PDB file of C-alpha atoms in Angstrom:
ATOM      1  CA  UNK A   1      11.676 -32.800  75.285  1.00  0.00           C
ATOM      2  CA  UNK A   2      14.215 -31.920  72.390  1.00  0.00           C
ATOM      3  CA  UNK A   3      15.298 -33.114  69.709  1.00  0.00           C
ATOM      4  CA  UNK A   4      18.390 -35.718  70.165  1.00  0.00           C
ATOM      5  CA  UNK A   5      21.666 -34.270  69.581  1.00  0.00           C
ATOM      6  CA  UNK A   6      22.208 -37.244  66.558  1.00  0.00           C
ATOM      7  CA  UNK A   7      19.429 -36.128  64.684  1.00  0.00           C
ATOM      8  CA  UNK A   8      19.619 -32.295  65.686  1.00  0.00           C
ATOM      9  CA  UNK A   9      23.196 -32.436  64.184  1.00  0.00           C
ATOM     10  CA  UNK A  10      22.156 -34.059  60.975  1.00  0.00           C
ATOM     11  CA  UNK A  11      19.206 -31.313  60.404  1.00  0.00           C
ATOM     12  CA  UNK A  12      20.562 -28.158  58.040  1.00  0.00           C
ATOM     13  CA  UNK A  13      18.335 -25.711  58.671  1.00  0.00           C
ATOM     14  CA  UNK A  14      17.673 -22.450  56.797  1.00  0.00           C
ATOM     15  CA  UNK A  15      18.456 -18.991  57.549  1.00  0.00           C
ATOM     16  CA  UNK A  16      15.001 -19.090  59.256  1.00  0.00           C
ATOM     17  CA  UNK A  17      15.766 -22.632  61.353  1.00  0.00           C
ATOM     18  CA  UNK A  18      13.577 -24.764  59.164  1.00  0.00           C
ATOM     19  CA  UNK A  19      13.686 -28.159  57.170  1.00  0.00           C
ATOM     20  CA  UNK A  20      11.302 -28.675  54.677  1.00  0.00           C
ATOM     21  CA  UNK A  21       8.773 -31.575  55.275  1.00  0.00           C
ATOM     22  CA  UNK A  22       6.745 -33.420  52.307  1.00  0.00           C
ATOM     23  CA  UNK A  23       3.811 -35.028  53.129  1.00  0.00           C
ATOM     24  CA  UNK A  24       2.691 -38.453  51.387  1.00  0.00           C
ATOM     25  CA  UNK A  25      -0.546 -40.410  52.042  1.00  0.00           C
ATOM     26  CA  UNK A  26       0.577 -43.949  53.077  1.00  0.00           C
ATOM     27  CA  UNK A  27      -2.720 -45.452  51.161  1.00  0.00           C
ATOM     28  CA  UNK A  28      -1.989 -44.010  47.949  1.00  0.00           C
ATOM     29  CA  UNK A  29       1.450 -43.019  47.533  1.00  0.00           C
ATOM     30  CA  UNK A  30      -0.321 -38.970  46.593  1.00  0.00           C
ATOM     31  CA  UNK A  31       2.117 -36.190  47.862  1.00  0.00           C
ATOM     32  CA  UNK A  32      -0.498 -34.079  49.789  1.00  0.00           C
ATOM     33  CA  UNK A  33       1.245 -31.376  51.217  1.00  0.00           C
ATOM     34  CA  UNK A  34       4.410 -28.823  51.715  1.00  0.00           C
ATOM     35  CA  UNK A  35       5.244 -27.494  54.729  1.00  0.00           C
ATOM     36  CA  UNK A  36       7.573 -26.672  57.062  1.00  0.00           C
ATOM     37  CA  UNK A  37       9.432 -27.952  60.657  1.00  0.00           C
ATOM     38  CA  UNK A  38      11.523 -26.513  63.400  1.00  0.00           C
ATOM     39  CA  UNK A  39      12.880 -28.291  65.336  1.00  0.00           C
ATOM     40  CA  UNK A  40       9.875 -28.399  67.873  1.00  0.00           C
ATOM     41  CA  UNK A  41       7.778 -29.232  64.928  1.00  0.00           C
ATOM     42  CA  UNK A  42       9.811 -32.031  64.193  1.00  0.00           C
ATOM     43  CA  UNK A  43      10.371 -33.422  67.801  1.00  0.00           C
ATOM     44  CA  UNK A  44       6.479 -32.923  68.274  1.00  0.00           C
ATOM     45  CA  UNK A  45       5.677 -35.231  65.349  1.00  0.00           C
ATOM     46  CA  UNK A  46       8.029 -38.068  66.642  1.00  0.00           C
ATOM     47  CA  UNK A  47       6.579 -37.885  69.718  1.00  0.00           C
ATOM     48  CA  UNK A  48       3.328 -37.638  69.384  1.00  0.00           C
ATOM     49  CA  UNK A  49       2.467 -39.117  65.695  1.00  0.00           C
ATOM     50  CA  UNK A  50       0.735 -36.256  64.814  1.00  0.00           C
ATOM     51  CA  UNK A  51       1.818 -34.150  61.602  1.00  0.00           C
ATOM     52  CA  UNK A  52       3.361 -31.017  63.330  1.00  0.00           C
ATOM     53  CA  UNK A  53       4.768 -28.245  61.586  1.00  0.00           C
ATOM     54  CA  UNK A  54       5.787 -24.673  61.632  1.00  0.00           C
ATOM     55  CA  UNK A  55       3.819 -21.650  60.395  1.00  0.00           C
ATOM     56  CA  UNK A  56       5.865 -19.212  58.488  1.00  0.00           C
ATOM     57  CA  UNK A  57       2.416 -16.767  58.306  1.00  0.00           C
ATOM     58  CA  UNK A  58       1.480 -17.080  61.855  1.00  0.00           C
ATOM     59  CA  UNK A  59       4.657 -17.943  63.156  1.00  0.00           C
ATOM     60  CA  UNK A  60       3.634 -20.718  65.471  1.00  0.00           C
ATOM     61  CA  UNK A  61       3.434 -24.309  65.616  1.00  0.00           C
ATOM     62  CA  UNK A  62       0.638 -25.746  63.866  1.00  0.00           C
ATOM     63  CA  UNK A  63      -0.868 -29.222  64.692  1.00  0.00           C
ATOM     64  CA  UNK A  64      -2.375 -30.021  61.546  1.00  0.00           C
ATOM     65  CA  UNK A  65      -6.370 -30.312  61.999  1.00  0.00           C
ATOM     66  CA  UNK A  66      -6.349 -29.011  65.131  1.00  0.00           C
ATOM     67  CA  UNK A  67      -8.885 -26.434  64.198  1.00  0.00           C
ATOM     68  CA  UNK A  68     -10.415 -28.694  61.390  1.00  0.00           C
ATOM     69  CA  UNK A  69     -10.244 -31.856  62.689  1.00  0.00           C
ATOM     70  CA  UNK A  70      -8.085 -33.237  59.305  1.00  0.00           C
ATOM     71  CA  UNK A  71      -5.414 -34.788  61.382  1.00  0.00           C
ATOM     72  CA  UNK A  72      -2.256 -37.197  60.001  1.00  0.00           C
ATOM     73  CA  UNK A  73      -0.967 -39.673  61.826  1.00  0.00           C
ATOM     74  CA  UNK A  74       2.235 -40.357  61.427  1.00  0.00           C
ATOM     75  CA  UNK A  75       3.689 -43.714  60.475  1.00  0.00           C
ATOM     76  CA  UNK A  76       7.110 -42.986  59.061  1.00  0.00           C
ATOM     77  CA  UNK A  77       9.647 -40.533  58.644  1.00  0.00           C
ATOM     78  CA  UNK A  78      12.751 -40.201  56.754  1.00  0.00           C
ATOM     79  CA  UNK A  79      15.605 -38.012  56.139  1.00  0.00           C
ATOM     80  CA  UNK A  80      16.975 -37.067  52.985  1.00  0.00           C
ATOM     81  CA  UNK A  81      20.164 -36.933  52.265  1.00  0.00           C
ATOM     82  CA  UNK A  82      21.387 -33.797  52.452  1.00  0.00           C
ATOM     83  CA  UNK A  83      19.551 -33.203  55.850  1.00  0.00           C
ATOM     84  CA  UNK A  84      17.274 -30.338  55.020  1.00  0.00           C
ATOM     85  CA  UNK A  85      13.862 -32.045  53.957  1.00  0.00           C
ATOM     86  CA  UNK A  86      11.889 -34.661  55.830  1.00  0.00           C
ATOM     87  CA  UNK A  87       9.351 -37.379  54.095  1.00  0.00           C
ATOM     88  CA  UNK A  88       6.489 -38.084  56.143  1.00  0.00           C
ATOM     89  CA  UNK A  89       3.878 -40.872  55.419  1.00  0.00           C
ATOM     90  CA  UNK A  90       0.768 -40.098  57.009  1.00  0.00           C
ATOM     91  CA  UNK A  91      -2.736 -41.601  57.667  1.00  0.00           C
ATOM     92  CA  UNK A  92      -4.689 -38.507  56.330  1.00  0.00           C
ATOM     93  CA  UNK A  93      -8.033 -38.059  57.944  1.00  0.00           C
ATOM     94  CA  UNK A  94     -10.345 -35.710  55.731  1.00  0.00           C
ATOM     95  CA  UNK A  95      -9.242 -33.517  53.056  1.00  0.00           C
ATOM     96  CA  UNK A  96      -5.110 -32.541  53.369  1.00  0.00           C
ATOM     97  CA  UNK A  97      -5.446 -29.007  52.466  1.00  0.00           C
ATOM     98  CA  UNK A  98      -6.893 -26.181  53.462  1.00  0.00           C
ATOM     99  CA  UNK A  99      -9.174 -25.538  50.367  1.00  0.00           C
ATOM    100  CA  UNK A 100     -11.227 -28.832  50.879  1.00  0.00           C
ATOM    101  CA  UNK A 101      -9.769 -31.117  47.994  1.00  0.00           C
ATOM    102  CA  UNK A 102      -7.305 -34.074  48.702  1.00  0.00           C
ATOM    103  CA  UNK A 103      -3.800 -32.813  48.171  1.00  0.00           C
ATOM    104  CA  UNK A 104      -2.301 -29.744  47.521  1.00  0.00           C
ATOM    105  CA  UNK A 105      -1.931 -29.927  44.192  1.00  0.00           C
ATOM    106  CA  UNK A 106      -5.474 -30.460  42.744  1.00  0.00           C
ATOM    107  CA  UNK A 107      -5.533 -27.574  41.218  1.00  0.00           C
ATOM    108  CA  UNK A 108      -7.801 -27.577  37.755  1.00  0.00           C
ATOM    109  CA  UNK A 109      -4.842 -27.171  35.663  1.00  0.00           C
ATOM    110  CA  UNK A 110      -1.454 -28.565  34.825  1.00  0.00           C
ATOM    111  CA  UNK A 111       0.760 -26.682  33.619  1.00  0.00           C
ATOM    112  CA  UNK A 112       1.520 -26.684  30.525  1.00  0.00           C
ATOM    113  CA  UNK A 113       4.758 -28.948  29.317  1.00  0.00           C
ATOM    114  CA  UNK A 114       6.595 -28.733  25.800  1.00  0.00           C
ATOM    115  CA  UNK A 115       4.888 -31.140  23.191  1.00  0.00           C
ATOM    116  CA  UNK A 116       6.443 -34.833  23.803  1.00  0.00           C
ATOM    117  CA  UNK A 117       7.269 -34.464  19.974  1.00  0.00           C
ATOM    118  CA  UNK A 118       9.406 -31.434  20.951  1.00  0.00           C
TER     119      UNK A 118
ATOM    120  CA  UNK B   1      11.509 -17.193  26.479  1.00  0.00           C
ATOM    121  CA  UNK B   2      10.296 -16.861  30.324  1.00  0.00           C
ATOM    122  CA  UNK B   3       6.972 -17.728  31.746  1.00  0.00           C
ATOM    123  CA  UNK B   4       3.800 -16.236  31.296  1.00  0.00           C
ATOM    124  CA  UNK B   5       2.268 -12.895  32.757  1.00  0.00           C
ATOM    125  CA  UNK B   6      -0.546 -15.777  34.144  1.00  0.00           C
ATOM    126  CA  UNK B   7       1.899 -18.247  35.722  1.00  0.00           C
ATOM    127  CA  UNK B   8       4.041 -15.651  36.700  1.00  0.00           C
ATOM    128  CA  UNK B   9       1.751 -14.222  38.810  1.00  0.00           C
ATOM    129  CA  UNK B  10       0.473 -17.479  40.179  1.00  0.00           C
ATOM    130  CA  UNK B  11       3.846 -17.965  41.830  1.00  0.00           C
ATOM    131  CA  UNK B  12       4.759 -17.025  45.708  1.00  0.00           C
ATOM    132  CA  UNK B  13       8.267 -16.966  45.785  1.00  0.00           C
ATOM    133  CA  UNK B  14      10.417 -16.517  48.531  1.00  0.00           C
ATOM    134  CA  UNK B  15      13.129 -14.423  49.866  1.00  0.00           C
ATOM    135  CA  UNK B  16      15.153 -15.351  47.307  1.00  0.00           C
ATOM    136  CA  UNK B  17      12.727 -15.622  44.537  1.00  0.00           C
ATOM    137  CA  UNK B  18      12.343 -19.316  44.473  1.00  0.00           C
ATOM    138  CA  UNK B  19       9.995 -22.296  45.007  1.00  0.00           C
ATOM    139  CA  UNK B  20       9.811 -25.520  45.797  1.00  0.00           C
ATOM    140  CA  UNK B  21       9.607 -28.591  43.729  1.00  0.00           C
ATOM    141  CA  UNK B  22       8.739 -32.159  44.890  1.00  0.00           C
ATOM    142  CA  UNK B  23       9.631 -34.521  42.684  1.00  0.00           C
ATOM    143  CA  UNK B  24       8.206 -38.021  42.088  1.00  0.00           C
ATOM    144  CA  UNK B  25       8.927 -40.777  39.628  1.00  0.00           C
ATOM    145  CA  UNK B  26       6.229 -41.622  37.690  1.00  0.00           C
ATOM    146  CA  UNK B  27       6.123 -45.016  37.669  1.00  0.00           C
ATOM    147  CA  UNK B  28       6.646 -46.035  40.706  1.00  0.00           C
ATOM    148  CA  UNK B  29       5.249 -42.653  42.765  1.00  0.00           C
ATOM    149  CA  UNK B  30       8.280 -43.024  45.198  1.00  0.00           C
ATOM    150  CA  UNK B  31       9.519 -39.137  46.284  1.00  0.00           C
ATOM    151  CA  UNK B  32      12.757 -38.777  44.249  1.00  0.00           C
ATOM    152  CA  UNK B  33      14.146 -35.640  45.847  1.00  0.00           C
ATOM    153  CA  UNK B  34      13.344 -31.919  46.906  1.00  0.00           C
ATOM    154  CA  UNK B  35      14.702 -29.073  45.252  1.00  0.00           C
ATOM    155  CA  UNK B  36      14.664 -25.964  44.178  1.00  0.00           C
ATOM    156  CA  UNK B  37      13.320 -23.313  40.914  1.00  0.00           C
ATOM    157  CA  UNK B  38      13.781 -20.401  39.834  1.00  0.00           C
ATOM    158  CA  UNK B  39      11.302 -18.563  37.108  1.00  0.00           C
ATOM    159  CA  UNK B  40      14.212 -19.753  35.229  1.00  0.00           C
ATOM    160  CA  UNK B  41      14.226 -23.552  36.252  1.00  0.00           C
ATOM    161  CA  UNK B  42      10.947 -23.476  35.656  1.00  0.00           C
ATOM    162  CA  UNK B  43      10.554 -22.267  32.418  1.00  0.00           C
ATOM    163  CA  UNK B  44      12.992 -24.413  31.315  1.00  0.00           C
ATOM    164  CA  UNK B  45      11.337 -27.547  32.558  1.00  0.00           C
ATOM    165  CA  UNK B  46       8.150 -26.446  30.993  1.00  0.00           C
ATOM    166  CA  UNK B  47       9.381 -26.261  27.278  1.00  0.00           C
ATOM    167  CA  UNK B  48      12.632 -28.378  27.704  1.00  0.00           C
ATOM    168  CA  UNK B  49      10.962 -31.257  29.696  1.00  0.00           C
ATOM    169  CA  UNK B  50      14.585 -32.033  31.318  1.00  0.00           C
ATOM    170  CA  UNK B  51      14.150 -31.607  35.232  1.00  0.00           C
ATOM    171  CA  UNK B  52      16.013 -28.588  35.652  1.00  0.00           C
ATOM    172  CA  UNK B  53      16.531 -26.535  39.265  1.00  0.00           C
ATOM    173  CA  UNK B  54      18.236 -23.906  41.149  1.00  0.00           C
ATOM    174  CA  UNK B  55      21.435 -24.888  42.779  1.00  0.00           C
ATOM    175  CA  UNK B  56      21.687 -22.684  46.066  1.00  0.00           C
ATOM    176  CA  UNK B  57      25.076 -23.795  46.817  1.00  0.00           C
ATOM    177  CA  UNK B  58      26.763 -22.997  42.990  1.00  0.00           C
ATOM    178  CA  UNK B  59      23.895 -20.315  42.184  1.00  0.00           C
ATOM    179  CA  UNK B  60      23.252 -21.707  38.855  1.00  0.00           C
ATOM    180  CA  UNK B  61      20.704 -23.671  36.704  1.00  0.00           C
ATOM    181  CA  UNK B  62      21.232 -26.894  37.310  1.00  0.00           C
ATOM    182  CA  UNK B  63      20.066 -29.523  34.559  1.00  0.00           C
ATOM    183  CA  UNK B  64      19.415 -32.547  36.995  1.00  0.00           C
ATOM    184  CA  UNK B  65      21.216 -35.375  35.326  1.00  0.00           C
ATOM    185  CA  UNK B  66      23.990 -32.964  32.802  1.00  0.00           C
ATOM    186  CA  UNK B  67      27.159 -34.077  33.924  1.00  0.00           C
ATOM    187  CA  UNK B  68      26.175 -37.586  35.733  1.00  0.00           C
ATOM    188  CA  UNK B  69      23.672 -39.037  33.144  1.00  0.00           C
ATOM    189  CA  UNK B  70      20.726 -39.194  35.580  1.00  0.00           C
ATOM    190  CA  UNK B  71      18.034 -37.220  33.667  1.00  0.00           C
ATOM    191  CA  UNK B  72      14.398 -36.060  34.378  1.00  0.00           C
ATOM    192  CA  UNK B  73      11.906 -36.361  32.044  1.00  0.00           C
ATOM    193  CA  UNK B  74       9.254 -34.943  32.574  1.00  0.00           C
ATOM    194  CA  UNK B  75       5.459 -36.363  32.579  1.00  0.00           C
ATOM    195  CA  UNK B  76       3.695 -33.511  34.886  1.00  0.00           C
ATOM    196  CA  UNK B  77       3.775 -30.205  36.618  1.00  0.00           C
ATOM    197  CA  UNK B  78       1.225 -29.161  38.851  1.00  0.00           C
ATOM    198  CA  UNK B  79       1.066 -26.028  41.391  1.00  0.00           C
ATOM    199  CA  UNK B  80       0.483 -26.430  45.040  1.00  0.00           C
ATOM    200  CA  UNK B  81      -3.066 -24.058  46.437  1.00  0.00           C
ATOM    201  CA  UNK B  82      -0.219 -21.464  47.768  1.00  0.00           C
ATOM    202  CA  UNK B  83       1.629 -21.163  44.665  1.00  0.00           C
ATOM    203  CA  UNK B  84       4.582 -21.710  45.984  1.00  0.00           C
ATOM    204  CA  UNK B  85       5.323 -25.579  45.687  1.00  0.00           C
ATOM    205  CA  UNK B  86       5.618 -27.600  42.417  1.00  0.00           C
ATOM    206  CA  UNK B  87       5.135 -31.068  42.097  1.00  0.00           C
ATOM    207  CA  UNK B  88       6.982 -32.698  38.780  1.00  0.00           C
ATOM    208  CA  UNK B  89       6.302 -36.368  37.628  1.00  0.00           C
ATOM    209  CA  UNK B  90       9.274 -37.665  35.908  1.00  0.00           C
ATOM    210  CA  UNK B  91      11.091 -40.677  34.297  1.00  0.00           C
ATOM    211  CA  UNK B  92      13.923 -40.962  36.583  1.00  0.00           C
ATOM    212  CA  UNK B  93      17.261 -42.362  33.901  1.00  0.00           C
ATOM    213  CA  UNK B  94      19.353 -44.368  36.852  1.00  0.00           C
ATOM    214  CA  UNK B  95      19.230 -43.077  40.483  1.00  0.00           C
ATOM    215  CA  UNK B  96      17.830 -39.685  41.223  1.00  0.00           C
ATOM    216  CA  UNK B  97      20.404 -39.195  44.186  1.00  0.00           C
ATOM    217  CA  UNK B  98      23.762 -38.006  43.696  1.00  0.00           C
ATOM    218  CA  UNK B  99      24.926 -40.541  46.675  1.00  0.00           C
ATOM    219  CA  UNK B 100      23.448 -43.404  44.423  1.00  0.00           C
ATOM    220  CA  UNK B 101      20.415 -44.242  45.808  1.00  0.00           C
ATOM    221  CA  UNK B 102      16.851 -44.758  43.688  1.00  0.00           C
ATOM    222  CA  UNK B 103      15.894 -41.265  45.848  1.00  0.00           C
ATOM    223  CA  UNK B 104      17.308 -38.636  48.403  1.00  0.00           C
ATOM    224  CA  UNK B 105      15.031 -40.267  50.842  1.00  0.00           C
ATOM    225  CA  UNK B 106      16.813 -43.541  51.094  1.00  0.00           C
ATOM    226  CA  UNK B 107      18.989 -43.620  54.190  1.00  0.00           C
ATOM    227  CA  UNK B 108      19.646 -46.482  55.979  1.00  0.00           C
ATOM    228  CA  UNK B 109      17.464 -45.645  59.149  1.00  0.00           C
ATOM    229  CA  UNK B 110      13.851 -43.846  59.360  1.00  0.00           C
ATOM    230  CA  UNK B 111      13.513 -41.349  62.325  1.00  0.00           C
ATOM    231  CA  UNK B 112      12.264 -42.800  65.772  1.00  0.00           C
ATOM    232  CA  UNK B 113       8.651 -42.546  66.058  1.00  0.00           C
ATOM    233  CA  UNK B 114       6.599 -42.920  69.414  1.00  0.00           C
ATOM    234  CA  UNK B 115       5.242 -46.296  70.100  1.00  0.00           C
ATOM    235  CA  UNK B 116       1.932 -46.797  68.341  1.00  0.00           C
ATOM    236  CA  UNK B 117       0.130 -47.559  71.132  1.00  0.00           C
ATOM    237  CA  UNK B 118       1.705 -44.523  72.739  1.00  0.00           C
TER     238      UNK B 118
END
């Protein structure tokens, strides 16, 4: 399977042959994750439902949970305009990242923004 | 001004010394658009509170919302586990994409997904 020349020809892809791919949990609207797609990534997620994307470290396709069992299913994707980031909304089984918490960014701290006075 | 020795270091920046930011209006918690910072951008957003970005293609700061009206303010920054993703809340003045739409995600067609019962 590939990719369908329509939608290959709308990707841009980096220098590296990647789109970038934000992750929302259809429950709650919470953006749980960045990562990124090539185009197998992206043709295995359409496919299969299953949040697919591309590991820059290991540089291999990753099936998120495979090894955790903290799978997404898939129930929409979307383009953005400019062709070089995908939205997915996902049914998020389990924590989405890798450090146990819900999202990504649940980090202890925000960083810290001018007074609104300012 | 420019950010400090702890954020600074907090930050994985790629190739070309940038990261990513994710970008969701606050009231509503629709993704607005994906783009990119700089330790520039960044500092700037954090004691400006004006969304303000990388442009790759003109390689300058871009002040989302300068010349067309559509201004960021922003609510929140947090950090993604990595480092190397931001996620900004933000009251989005008119649309947040330069084609018009409410955000860059707003094409007329979502990607073809696999059958559910597939």
């Amino acid at each position: 399977m590939s990719l369908s020349p329509e939608l290959s020809a709308r990707l841009k892809r980096n220098a590296d042959g990647l789109i970038a791919a934000v992750v929302v949990d259809h429950a709650t609207s919470d953006v749980l994750m960045m990562a990124w797609m090539n185009d197998d990534a992206l043709e295995s997620t359409l496919t299969t439902r299953r949040g697919t994307y591309w590991s820059r470290s290991r540089q291999e396709l990753w099936v998120k949970g495979e090894t955790s069992g903290h799978v997404q299913h898939v129930r929409e994707v979307r383009i953005d305009c400019d062709g070089d980031t995908v939205l997915l909304r996902v049914d998020q089984t389990g924590p989405a990242c890798h450090t146990g918490t819900h999202t990504c960014f649940d980090t202890d701290e925000r960083l810290l923004l001018a007074d609104e006075s300012a």
